[in-house]
Tab-separated table of C-alpha atoms and ligand atoms in Angstrom:
chain	number	residue	atom	x	y	z
D	1	UNK	CA	0.199	0.018	-0.112
D	2	UNK	CA	2.903	2.447	0.014
D	3	UNK	CA	2.637	3.140	-3.572
D	4	UNK	CA	-0.501	4.013	-5.150
D	5	UNK	CA	-2.380	5.807	-7.930
D	6	UNK	CA	-3.720	9.338	-7.858
D	7	UNK	CA	-4.854	12.075	-10.143
D	8	UNK	CA	-2.206	14.967	-9.562
D	9	UNK	CA	-2.449	18.555	-10.802
D	10	UNK	CA	0.684	20.646	-11.127
D	11	UNK	CA	1.376	24.043	-12.160
D	12	UNK	CA	4.862	25.380	-12.909
D	13	UNK	CA	5.789	28.809	-14.705
D	14	UNK	CA	5.644	27.391	-17.816
D	15	UNK	CA	3.317	24.175	-17.530
D	16	UNK	CA	0.151	22.998	-16.472
D	17	UNK	CA	-0.729	19.204	-16.162
D	18	UNK	CA	-3.519	17.067	-14.910
D	19	UNK	CA	-2.855	13.253	-14.901
D	20	UNK	CA	-3.048	9.858	-13.210
D	21	UNK	CA	0.499	9.409	-11.283
D	22	UNK	CA	1.857	7.000	-8.893
D	23	UNK	CA	2.520	8.683	-5.377
D	24	UNK	CA	3.364	7.214	-2.047
D	25	UNK	CA	2.207	7.401	1.823
D	26	UNK	CA	4.949	9.784	2.594
D	27	UNK	CA	3.427	12.139	-0.039
D	28	UNK	CA	0.015	12.609	1.962
D	29	UNK	CA	-0.493	15.344	4.196
D	30	UNK	CA	-0.517	15.105	8.003
D	31	UNK	CA	-3.693	13.706	9.543
D	32	UNK	CA	-4.748	11.429	12.019
D	33	UNK	CA	-6.890	8.764	9.913
D	34	UNK	CA	-5.468	6.891	6.655
D	35	UNK	CA	-8.640	6.133	4.566
D	36	UNK	CA	-8.559	3.625	1.587
D	37	UNK	CA	-10.778	5.508	-0.852
D	38	UNK	CA	-13.471	3.494	-2.551
D	39	UNK	CA	-15.316	6.243	-4.119
D	40	UNK	CA	-15.004	9.962	-4.943
D	41	UNK	CA	-17.068	12.468	-6.968
D	42	UNK	CA	-17.270	15.172	-9.436
D	43	UNK	CA	-18.124	18.645	-8.057
D	44	UNK	CA	-17.932	21.861	-10.056
D	45	UNK	CA	-15.160	23.074	-7.543
D	46	UNK	CA	-13.119	19.836	-8.553
D	47	UNK	CA	-13.595	21.356	-12.209
D	48	UNK	CA	-12.047	24.651	-11.072
D	49	UNK	CA	-9.166	22.886	-9.225
D	50	UNK	CA	-7.957	21.367	-12.493
D	51	UNK	CA	-7.793	24.475	-14.581
D	52	UNK	CA	-4.877	26.878	-14.379
D	53	UNK	CA	-6.717	30.083	-13.147
D	54	UNK	CA	-9.575	28.375	-11.277
D	55	UNK	CA	-8.541	29.818	-7.899
D	56	UNK	CA	-9.258	26.691	-5.836
D	57	UNK	CA	-5.918	25.239	-5.174
D	58	UNK	CA	-3.498	26.878	-2.587
D	59	UNK	CA	-0.095	25.230	-3.598
D	60	UNK	CA	1.106	22.557	-6.223
D	61	UNK	CA	1.589	19.549	-6.977
D	62	UNK	CA	-1.792	18.857	-5.699
D	63	UNK	CA	-4.431	15.908	-5.293
D	64	UNK	CA	-8.157	17.432	-5.776
D	65	UNK	CA	-11.278	15.828	-4.997
D	66	UNK	CA	-13.480	17.527	-2.311
D	67	UNK	CA	-15.352	14.347	-1.586
D	68	UNK	CA	-14.364	10.806	-0.388
D	69	UNK	CA	-15.908	7.727	1.081
D	70	UNK	CA	-13.978	4.523	2.048
D	71	UNK	CA	-12.522	2.221	4.634
D	72	UNK	CA	-10.388	3.311	7.543
D	73	UNK	CA	-6.943	1.744	6.914
D	74	UNK	CA	-5.488	3.073	10.095
D	75	UNK	CA	-6.282	5.548	13.029
D	76	UNK	CA	-4.745	7.467	15.551
D	77	UNK	CA	-7.881	8.926	16.588
D	78	UNK	CA	-9.865	6.914	19.045
D	79	UNK	CA	-13.305	7.665	17.461
D	80	UNK	CA	-12.038	5.352	14.512
D	81	UNK	CA	-10.692	2.271	13.948
D	82	UNK	CA	-9.511	-0.046	11.183
D	83	UNK	CA	-12.256	-1.317	9.017
D	84	UNK	CA	-14.751	1.636	9.641
D	85	UNK	CA	-16.748	3.084	6.669
D	86	UNK	CA	-16.416	6.801	6.827
D	87	UNK	CA	-17.141	9.761	4.558
D	88	UNK	CA	-15.074	12.837	4.205
D	89	UNK	CA	-15.887	15.994	2.521
D	90	UNK	CA	-15.567	19.941	3.060
D	91	UNK	CA	-13.018	21.700	5.315
D	92	UNK	CA	-9.865	22.066	3.499
D	93	UNK	CA	-10.335	18.646	1.489
D	94	UNK	CA	-9.509	19.174	-2.185
D	95	UNK	CA	-8.678	22.750	-1.615
D	96	UNK	CA	-5.407	22.880	0.536
D	97	UNK	CA	-5.439	19.340	1.789
D	98	UNK	CA	-5.039	16.454	-0.721
D	99	UNK	CA	-8.352	15.079	-1.622
D	100	UNK	CA	-10.211	11.810	-2.975
D	101	UNK	CA	-8.750	11.394	-6.353
D	102	UNK	CA	-6.475	8.969	-4.731
D	103	UNK	CA	-6.341	5.500	-3.945
D	104	UNK	CA	-5.480	6.433	-0.191
D	105	UNK	CA	-6.235	9.969	1.839
D	106	UNK	CA	-5.068	11.116	5.146
D	107	UNK	CA	-7.510	13.051	6.728
D	108	UNK	CA	-7.938	14.851	10.169
D	109	UNK	CA	-10.381	12.715	12.632
D	110	UNK	CA	-12.495	16.171	12.974
D	111	UNK	CA	-13.583	16.170	9.520
D	112	UNK	CA	-14.651	12.472	9.184
D	113	UNK	CA	-18.432	11.557	9.548
D	114	UNK	CA	-19.177	7.990	10.160
D	115	UNK	CA	-21.251	6.178	6.928
D	116	UNK	CA	-24.671	6.486	8.224
D	117	UNK	CA	-27.063	3.263	8.471
D	118	UNK	CA	-28.876	3.212	5.099
D	119	UNK	CA	-26.368	4.320	2.895
D	120	UNK	CA	-23.677	2.743	0.890
D	121	UNK	CA	-20.318	4.089	0.121
D	122	UNK	CA	-21.418	4.488	-3.744
D	123	UNK	CA	-24.620	6.184	-2.419
D	124	UNK	CA	-22.767	8.429	-0.384
D	125	UNK	CA	-20.735	9.609	-3.322
D	126	UNK	CA	-23.532	9.591	-5.587
D	127	UNK	CA	-24.909	12.508	-3.040
D	128	UNK	CA	-21.567	13.883	-2.052
D	129	UNK	CA	-21.288	17.501	-1.548
D	130	UNK	CA	-23.820	18.207	-4.147
D	131	UNK	CA	-26.373	16.262	-2.285
D	132	UNK	CA	-25.285	17.608	1.174
D	133	UNK	CA	-25.936	21.234	-0.387
D	134	UNK	CA	-29.402	20.132	-1.605
D	135	UNK	CA	-30.151	18.764	1.658
D	136	UNK	CA	-29.000	21.577	3.714
D	137	UNK	CA	-31.047	23.768	1.436
D	138	UNK	CA	-34.239	21.646	2.053
D	139	UNK	CA	-33.595	21.389	5.672
D	140	UNK	CA	-33.227	25.209	6.106
D	141	UNK	CA	-36.326	25.935	4.029
D	142	UNK	CA	-38.402	23.647	6.209
D	143	UNK	CA	-36.796	25.399	9.527
D	144	UNK	CA	-38.322	28.585	7.805
D	145	UNK	CA	-41.639	27.343	7.442
D	146	UNK	CA	-41.891	25.557	4.245
D	147	UNK	CA	-44.010	22.563	3.762
D	148	UNK	CA	-45.787	21.040	0.762
D	149	UNK	CA	-49.167	23.056	1.160
D	150	UNK	CA	-47.469	26.322	1.063
D	151	UNK	CA	-47.152	26.161	-2.499
D	152	UNK	CA	-44.845	25.400	-5.648
D	153	UNK	CA	-41.050	24.810	-5.038
D	154	UNK	CA	-38.567	26.061	-7.801
D	155	UNK	CA	-35.335	24.380	-8.300
D	156	UNK	CA	-32.637	26.118	-10.742
D	157	UNK	CA	-30.230	24.352	-12.618
D	158	UNK	CA	-32.115	21.542	-12.142
D	159	UNK	CA	-30.181	18.960	-14.207
D	160	UNK	CA	-26.945	19.672	-12.318
D	161	UNK	CA	-25.590	18.027	-9.217
D	162	UNK	CA	-27.303	20.073	-6.703
D	163	UNK	CA	-30.288	20.541	-8.829
D	164	UNK	CA	-31.092	17.032	-9.898
D	165	UNK	CA	-30.711	15.882	-6.338
D	166	UNK	CA	-32.724	18.702	-4.829
D	167	UNK	CA	-35.901	17.933	-7.468
D	168	UNK	CA	-35.958	14.244	-6.347
D	169	UNK	CA	-35.562	15.119	-2.569
D	170	UNK	CA	-38.373	17.546	-2.576
D	171	UNK	CA	-40.658	15.151	-4.787
D	172	UNK	CA	-40.009	12.435	-2.426
D	173	UNK	CA	-41.319	14.790	0.229
D	174	UNK	CA	-44.366	15.484	-1.689
D	175	UNK	CA	-43.743	19.080	-2.800
D	176	UNK	CA	-45.177	20.265	-6.080
D	177	UNK	CA	-41.804	21.047	-7.853
D	178	UNK	CA	-40.826	23.480	-10.927
D	179	UNK	CA	-37.554	22.818	-12.355
D	180	UNK	CA	-35.778	25.372	-14.336
D	181	UNK	CA	-33.056	24.137	-16.982
D	182	UNK	CA	-31.122	25.213	-19.953
D	183	UNK	CA	-31.217	21.639	-21.530
D	184	UNK	CA	-34.290	20.886	-23.512
D	185	UNK	CA	-33.110	17.395	-24.030
D	186	UNK	CA	-33.510	16.387	-20.503
D	187	UNK	CA	-37.074	17.266	-19.861
D	188	UNK	CA	-37.847	13.769	-19.595
D	189	UNK	CA	-34.983	12.846	-17.191
D	190	UNK	CA	-36.384	15.886	-14.577
D	191	UNK	CA	-40.188	14.355	-15.095
D	192	UNK	CA	-38.793	11.130	-13.979
D	193	UNK	CA	-37.031	12.653	-11.039
D	194	UNK	CA	-40.462	13.988	-9.951
D	195	UNK	CA	-40.734	17.701	-11.322
D	196	UNK	CA	-44.346	18.401	-12.022
D	197	UNK	CA	-43.193	21.496	-14.110
D	198	UNK	CA	-40.212	22.545	-16.485
D	199	UNK	CA	-39.444	25.622	-17.281
D	200	UNK	CA	-36.558	27.268	-19.380
D	201	UNK	CA	-33.394	29.225	-17.749
D	202	UNK	CA	-34.492	32.157	-19.466
D	203	UNK	CA	-37.757	32.518	-17.464
D	204	UNK	CA	-36.073	32.755	-14.356
D	205	UNK	CA	-33.201	35.055	-15.566
D	206	UNK	CA	-35.145	38.128	-16.910
D	207	UNK	CA	-33.186	41.207	-18.585
D	208	UNK	CA	-35.739	43.586	-16.813
D	209	UNK	CA	-36.188	42.513	-13.410
D	210	UNK	CA	-39.203	44.342	-11.507
D	211	UNK	CA	-38.760	45.129	-7.905
D	212	UNK	CA	-41.774	43.168	-7.290
D	213	UNK	CA	-43.192	40.828	-9.486
D	214	UNK	CA	-46.221	38.134	-9.617
D	215	UNK	CA	-45.752	35.624	-6.574
D	216	UNK	CA	-45.193	32.178	-8.310
D	217	UNK	CA	-43.373	29.936	-5.868
D	218	UNK	CA	-43.525	29.397	-2.097
D	219	UNK	CA	-39.572	28.940	-1.944
D	220	UNK	CA	-36.490	28.040	-4.138
D	221	UNK	CA	-33.143	25.803	-4.070
D	222	UNK	CA	-30.840	28.114	-6.052
D	223	UNK	CA	-27.428	26.931	-7.099
D	224	UNK	CA	-27.207	29.616	-10.162
D	225	UNK	CA	-27.198	32.643	-8.361
D	226	UNK	CA	-26.546	35.920	-10.145
D	227	UNK	CA	-29.455	37.676	-12.223
D	228	UNK	CA	-31.525	34.580	-11.708
D	229	UNK	CA	-31.577	34.881	-8.097
D	230	UNK	CA	-32.445	38.379	-8.521
D	231	UNK	CA	-35.431	37.309	-10.870
D	232	UNK	CA	-36.513	34.626	-8.219
D	233	UNK	CA	-36.479	37.065	-5.094
D	234	UNK	CA	-38.950	39.381	-7.244
D	235	UNK	CA	-41.508	36.459	-7.700
D	236	UNK	CA	-41.375	34.734	-4.104
D	237	UNK	CA	-44.530	34.426	-2.236
D	238	UNK	CA	-45.214	36.456	0.866
D	239	UNK	CA	-42.843	35.112	3.728
D	240	UNK	CA	-41.421	32.345	1.236
D	241	UNK	CA	-37.503	31.670	1.287
D	242	UNK	CA	-34.571	31.544	-1.144
D	243	UNK	CA	-31.971	29.033	-0.387
D	244	UNK	CA	-28.968	30.154	-2.327
D	245	UNK	CA	-25.665	27.988	-2.513
D	246	UNK	CA	-23.776	28.633	-5.913
D	247	UNK	CA	-22.989	31.052	-8.534
D	248	UNK	CA	-23.310	28.738	-11.805
D	249	UNK	CA	-24.999	31.708	-13.441
D	250	UNK	CA	-22.973	34.550	-11.895
D	251	UNK	CA	-21.825	36.232	-8.808
D	252	UNK	CA	-23.363	39.676	-8.958
D	253	UNK	CA	-27.004	40.003	-7.907
D	254	UNK	CA	-29.009	42.930	-9.306
D	255	UNK	CA	-31.878	43.094	-6.513
D	256	UNK	CA	-33.485	45.388	-4.501
D	257	UNK	CA	-34.829	45.457	-0.727
D	258	UNK	CA	-38.347	45.519	-1.865
D	259	UNK	CA	-38.907	41.620	-1.483
D	260	UNK	CA	-37.268	41.479	1.975
D	261	UNK	CA	-39.221	44.456	3.349
D	262	UNK	CA	-42.437	44.689	1.653
D	263	UNK	CA	-42.855	40.609	1.163
D	264	UNK	CA	-40.864	39.181	4.412
D	265	UNK	CA	-38.877	37.021	1.930
D	266	UNK	CA	-35.962	35.322	3.472
D	267	UNK	CA	-32.691	34.930	1.832
D	268	UNK	CA	-30.864	31.944	3.036
D	269	UNK	CA	-27.314	31.453	2.717
D	270	UNK	CA	-26.137	27.675	2.417
D	271	UNK	CA	-22.544	26.690	3.138
D	272	UNK	CA	-21.583	23.061	3.052
D	273	UNK	CA	-17.740	23.484	3.909
D	274	UNK	CA	-17.946	24.932	7.446
D	275	UNK	CA	-21.388	23.551	8.344
D	276	UNK	CA	-20.788	22.586	12.024
D	277	UNK	CA	-20.045	18.635	12.468
D	278	UNK	CA	-23.558	18.160	14.515
D	279	UNK	CA	-25.897	19.669	11.919
D	280	UNK	CA	-23.405	17.804	9.389
D	281	UNK	CA	-24.299	14.602	10.866
D	282	UNK	CA	-27.919	15.343	11.129
D	283	UNK	CA	-28.099	16.302	7.244
D	284	UNK	CA	-26.207	12.789	6.533
D	285	UNK	CA	-28.745	11.002	8.611
D	286	UNK	CA	-31.666	12.726	6.794
D	287	UNK	CA	-29.896	11.649	3.454
D	288	UNK	CA	-29.564	8.177	4.584
D	289	UNK	CA	-33.638	8.188	5.368
D	290	UNK	CA	-36.288	10.685	4.767
D	291	UNK	CA	-34.357	12.542	2.146
D	292	UNK	CA	-32.715	9.840	0.295
D	293	UNK	CA	-33.472	10.185	-3.467
D	294	UNK	CA	-35.379	7.329	-5.009
D	295	UNK	CA	-33.323	6.626	-8.121
D	296	UNK	CA	-30.079	7.876	-6.825
D	297	UNK	CA	-27.743	5.112	-8.552
D	298	UNK	CA	-30.415	4.291	-11.249
D	299	UNK	CA	-31.011	7.613	-12.659
D	300	UNK	CA	-28.909	10.452	-11.030
D	301	UNK	CA	-25.390	8.963	-10.897
D	302	UNK	CA	-22.969	7.454	-13.345
D	303	UNK	CA	-19.774	5.677	-12.600
D	304	UNK	CA	-16.419	6.557	-14.117
D	305	UNK	CA	-12.609	5.551	-13.460
D	306	UNK	CA	-9.701	7.711	-12.421
D	307	UNK	CA	-8.531	7.983	-15.967
D	308	UNK	CA	-11.806	9.354	-17.134
D	309	UNK	CA	-11.775	12.201	-14.581
D	310	UNK	CA	-10.135	14.887	-16.760
D	311	UNK	CA	-12.915	14.818	-19.346
D	312	UNK	CA	-15.683	14.632	-16.661
D	313	UNK	CA	-13.995	17.555	-15.052
D	314	UNK	CA	-13.942	19.557	-18.117
D	315	UNK	CA	-17.558	18.858	-18.756
D	316	UNK	CA	-18.928	19.962	-15.338
D	317	UNK	CA	-17.220	23.598	-16.104
D	318	UNK	CA	-18.922	23.699	-19.501
D	319	UNK	CA	-22.289	22.766	-17.505
D	320	UNK	CA	-22.392	19.662	-19.874
D	321	UNK	CA	-22.668	16.913	-17.000
D	322	UNK	CA	-25.941	15.740	-16.026
D	323	UNK	CA	-26.774	14.669	-12.402
D	324	UNK	CA	-23.684	13.529	-10.467
D	325	UNK	CA	-20.752	11.365	-11.277
D	326	UNK	CA	-19.073	9.172	-9.172
D	327	UNK	CA	-15.280	8.043	-9.262
D	328	UNK	CA	-14.399	4.573	-8.560
D	329	UNK	CA	-11.133	3.903	-6.807
D	330	UNK	CA	-11.199	0.470	-5.400
I	401	NAP	N1	-22.573	26.570	-1.080
I	401	NAP	C1	-22.073	25.443	-1.154
I	401	NAP	O1	-21.683	24.800	-0.148
I	401	NAP	C2	-21.859	24.820	-2.404
I	401	NAP	C3	-21.661	23.242	-2.431
I	401	NAP	C4	-21.727	22.599	-3.649
I	401	NAP	C5	-22.059	23.347	-4.630
I	401	NAP	N2	-21.884	24.710	-4.692
I	401	NAP	C6	-22.165	25.540	-5.967
I	401	NAP	O2	-23.400	25.101	-6.487
I	401	NAP	C7	-23.143	25.401	-7.963
I	401	NAP	C8	-23.842	24.115	-8.639
I	401	NAP	O3	-23.064	22.954	-8.235
I	401	NAP	P1	-23.234	21.580	-8.988
I	401	NAP	O4	-22.434	20.848	-8.566
I	401	NAP	O5	-24.701	21.212	-8.933
I	401	NAP	O6	-22.517	22.048	-10.679
I	401	NAP	P2	-23.311	21.336	-11.705
I	401	NAP	O7	-23.585	19.978	-11.729
I	401	NAP	O8	-22.386	22.092	-12.934
I	401	NAP	O9	-24.941	22.156	-12.087
I	401	NAP	C9	-24.932	23.410	-12.115
I	401	NAP	C10	-26.207	23.648	-13.143
I	401	NAP	O10	-26.571	24.981	-13.407
I	401	NAP	C11	-26.769	25.301	-14.747
I	401	NAP	N3	-26.030	26.372	-15.131
I	401	NAP	C12	-24.937	26.336	-15.573
I	401	NAP	N4	-24.318	27.163	-16.207
I	401	NAP	C13	-25.593	28.063	-16.064
I	401	NAP	C14	-25.405	29.652	-16.358
I	401	NAP	N5	-24.445	30.198	-17.016
I	401	NAP	N6	-26.584	30.067	-16.057
I	401	NAP	C15	-27.725	29.580	-15.531
I	401	NAP	N7	-27.525	28.044	-15.323
I	401	NAP	C16	-26.633	27.408	-15.121
I	401	NAP	C17	-26.937	23.881	-15.428
I	401	NAP	O11	-28.154	23.379	-15.172
I	401	NAP	P3	-29.233	23.394	-16.469
I	401	NAP	O12	-28.852	23.382	-17.764
I	401	NAP	O13	-30.298	22.304	-15.861
I	401	NAP	O14	-29.783	24.795	-16.133
I	401	NAP	C18	-25.689	23.185	-14.589
I	401	NAP	O15	-25.980	21.702	-14.809
I	401	NAP	C19	-21.558	25.899	-8.241
I	401	NAP	O16	-21.638	27.214	-8.292
I	401	NAP	C20	-21.152	25.268	-7.090
I	401	NAP	O17	-19.983	25.991	-6.870
I	401	NAP	C21	-21.953	25.345	-3.429
């Protein structure tokens, strides 16, 4: 086990490379727990980590992969022992601490979640950070009063990782889901996930945004941000909420105070990275039970190898991936 395979990103003054290499245990960073990685996954942030100006990776050479699930190979942390099935996502993983695109990872015990009963390692990575973000969004919306009888729930970027899982989780909980997508070819996929209505990206990203518009939705799960978020805020029902998690459509939000001060709209920020451990464990438990998507491995996730990763990473940045992609390492 001293030598193993990993996807290594390197940047020098003259060159930028992303390829599968042989590395050794001594290359791995400090940490209490050595994990034999069984699955990892592909997230937007991983795509950014593998381009020269992605502004994610802190120093090179680097092993990306913000998600991993596997089996403890050895542990100095009393909370974990050899053979335990575990999940490690977020914190510095895949950003400044070597991540999941590696047959072994060494991770601080404080960043590790035991695999909840009801999930396999593969299912955990089919969910991954995107699934966690969708689940945390729904959890926060419900904490702020959302229930199925309140009205329709919009999911933007619906064919993406966060979006697909949010559609499926909401449908499972009997919400009337309106999915917005830029991919006309994927309407059938969204219906199979449980979307009741499908609208185009343009319908939720207007050129002229009124301060207050017709009240269409009780809530929204929004990984797109930008002008889309501003459009949504003007169309959310009185006392409704928007859970914003991403910026696939841009970082600038041209909105006004009116949705907040005249309609009591709540804008809920969703951060998966430093979500406190107690809440993190609770969300993983929900993903293994009442929020577990019905067609996770059958419809939402596809599996690839380490060697196929560079293509998938490039495709996620072009918005071309559908659903979730898991990477099999063992
Ligand atoms: N806050 C957090 O902790 C957290 C955690 C995970 C992810 N995120 C962020 O959430 C976002 C989505 O992540 P993901 O993993 O779901 O990525 P993804 O799989 O690439 O999905 C993003 C989806 O957004 C839509 N989209 C892409 N480009 C767009 C554009 N220019 N305008 C409008 N819609 C566009 C596409 O869906 P359609 O074709 O169906 O429209 C795409 O599939 C990213 O910004 C990511 O960084 C944040």
